[in-house]
Amino acid sequence: MTLPAAAFALLAAATIATAPTPVAAQKLDLSTITCKDFFEGSKDRLDFVIAWMLGYYTGEDDPPVLDFDKLKDRAGKLGAYCAANPTLGLITAADKVME
């Protein structure tokens, strides 16, 4: 392992080891959440999940690039679709607009 890689690994391990332990549950089953429930949740969680969804719906052969314009566009489309269909499951809605 090269020195920069070793330093990065050490820094990552130290960051994880010293991170505060959150009180809330650490699992979120997106298949059980409706659009309404999701968008009524915390903004931090909403942002994190939408960023995760962008990665989930990105093709395996696509470059490893986080496109913030695309993220904003897909979040807007998901929000509009969910506003029109609040009782729809979040994953069902995401399947319609994220791909």
Tab-separated table of C-alpha atoms in Angstrom:
chain	number	residue	atom	x	y	z
A	1	MET	CA	0.000	0.000	0.000
A	2	THR	CA	1.433	3.394	-0.931
A	3	LEU	CA	1.863	6.095	1.671
A	4	PRO	CA	-1.054	8.259	0.422
A	5	ALA	CA	-3.352	5.208	0.316
A	6	ALA	CA	-2.235	4.137	3.791
A	7	ALA	CA	-2.774	7.651	5.146
A	8	PHE	CA	-6.244	7.756	3.618
A	9	ALA	CA	-7.127	4.345	5.075
A	10	LEU	CA	-5.893	5.416	8.507
A	11	LEU	CA	-7.851	8.675	8.347
A	12	ALA	CA	-11.015	6.857	7.247
A	13	ALA	CA	-10.688	4.312	10.063
A	14	ALA	CA	-10.094	7.049	12.641
A	15	THR	CA	-13.097	9.010	11.399
A	16	ILE	CA	-15.381	5.992	11.624
A	17	ALA	CA	-14.066	4.976	15.037
A	18	THR	CA	-14.571	8.428	16.547
A	19	ALA	CA	-17.921	9.223	14.942
A	20	PRO	CA	-20.699	9.833	17.463
A	21	THR	CA	-23.200	7.015	17.810
A	22	PRO	CA	-26.571	8.161	16.498
A	23	VAL	CA	-29.675	7.449	18.530
A	24	ALA	CA	-32.051	6.854	15.607
A	25	ALA	CA	-32.351	3.573	13.745
A	26	GLN	CA	-29.731	3.048	11.087
A	27	LYS	CA	-31.863	1.067	8.659
A	28	LEU	CA	-34.470	2.560	6.391
A	29	ASP	CA	-36.561	0.140	4.340
A	30	LEU	CA	-37.456	2.273	1.337
A	31	SER	CA	-39.904	-0.360	0.079
A	32	THR	CA	-42.239	0.387	3.008
A	33	ILE	CA	-42.314	4.192	2.726
A	34	THR	CA	-44.925	6.187	0.830
A	35	CYS	CA	-44.115	9.352	-1.065
A	36	LYS	CA	-45.969	11.388	1.560
A	37	ASP	CA	-44.054	9.818	4.458
A	38	PHE	CA	-40.725	10.345	2.733
A	39	PHE	CA	-41.202	14.009	1.908
A	40	GLU	CA	-42.532	14.736	5.402
A	41	GLY	CA	-39.276	13.424	6.908
A	42	SER	CA	-36.130	15.342	7.764
A	43	LYS	CA	-34.378	17.263	5.000
A	44	ASP	CA	-31.035	15.662	5.851
A	45	ARG	CA	-32.440	12.167	5.404
A	46	LEU	CA	-34.287	13.226	2.245
A	47	ASP	CA	-31.099	14.625	0.680
A	48	PHE	CA	-29.093	11.553	1.628
A	49	VAL	CA	-31.658	9.094	0.253
A	50	ILE	CA	-32.095	10.996	-3.016
A	51	ALA	CA	-28.307	11.012	-3.502
A	52	TRP	CA	-28.282	7.266	-2.765
A	53	MET	CA	-31.105	6.748	-5.276
A	54	LEU	CA	-29.162	8.562	-7.980
A	55	GLY	CA	-26.324	6.102	-7.464
A	56	TYR	CA	-28.704	3.143	-7.287
A	57	TYR	CA	-30.345	4.067	-10.570
A	58	THR	CA	-27.051	4.881	-12.337
A	59	GLY	CA	-25.898	2.308	-14.845
A	60	GLU	CA	-22.990	0.056	-13.984
A	61	ASP	CA	-21.012	1.311	-16.972
A	62	ASP	CA	-21.621	5.008	-16.239
A	63	PRO	CA	-18.599	6.989	-15.022
A	64	PRO	CA	-18.181	7.478	-11.250
A	65	VAL	CA	-19.274	11.119	-11.347
A	66	LEU	CA	-21.676	12.817	-8.946
A	67	ASP	CA	-23.635	15.196	-11.174
A	68	PHE	CA	-25.290	17.762	-8.900
A	69	ASP	CA	-27.421	19.180	-11.726
A	70	LYS	CA	-28.743	15.693	-12.451
A	71	LEU	CA	-29.318	15.142	-8.729
A	72	LYS	CA	-31.325	18.355	-8.473
A	73	ASP	CA	-33.302	17.501	-11.624
A	74	ARG	CA	-34.182	13.981	-10.443
A	75	ALA	CA	-35.093	15.243	-6.964
A	76	GLY	CA	-37.450	17.777	-8.539
A	77	LYS	CA	-39.032	15.116	-10.739
A	78	LEU	CA	-39.441	12.751	-7.794
A	79	GLY	CA	-40.950	15.536	-5.683
A	80	ALA	CA	-43.444	16.484	-8.400
A	81	TYR	CA	-44.395	12.857	-9.053
A	82	CYS	CA	-44.808	12.161	-5.338
A	83	ALA	CA	-46.855	15.333	-4.823
A	84	ALA	CA	-49.289	14.053	-7.450
A	85	ASN	CA	-49.219	10.512	-5.995
A	86	PRO	CA	-48.703	10.825	-2.209
A	87	THR	CA	-49.935	7.321	-1.346
A	88	LEU	CA	-47.671	5.629	-3.883
A	89	GLY	CA	-44.650	3.726	-2.588
A	90	LEU	CA	-41.418	5.697	-2.803
A	91	ILE	CA	-39.582	3.013	-4.779
A	92	THR	CA	-42.466	2.718	-7.245
A	93	ALA	CA	-42.321	6.479	-7.788
A	94	ALA	CA	-38.530	6.448	-8.070
A	95	ASP	CA	-38.725	3.682	-10.677
A	96	LYS	CA	-40.807	6.059	-12.807
A	97	VAL	CA	-38.558	9.126	-12.633
A	98	MET	CA	-35.014	8.138	-11.648
A	99	GLU	CA	-34.045	5.983	-14.623
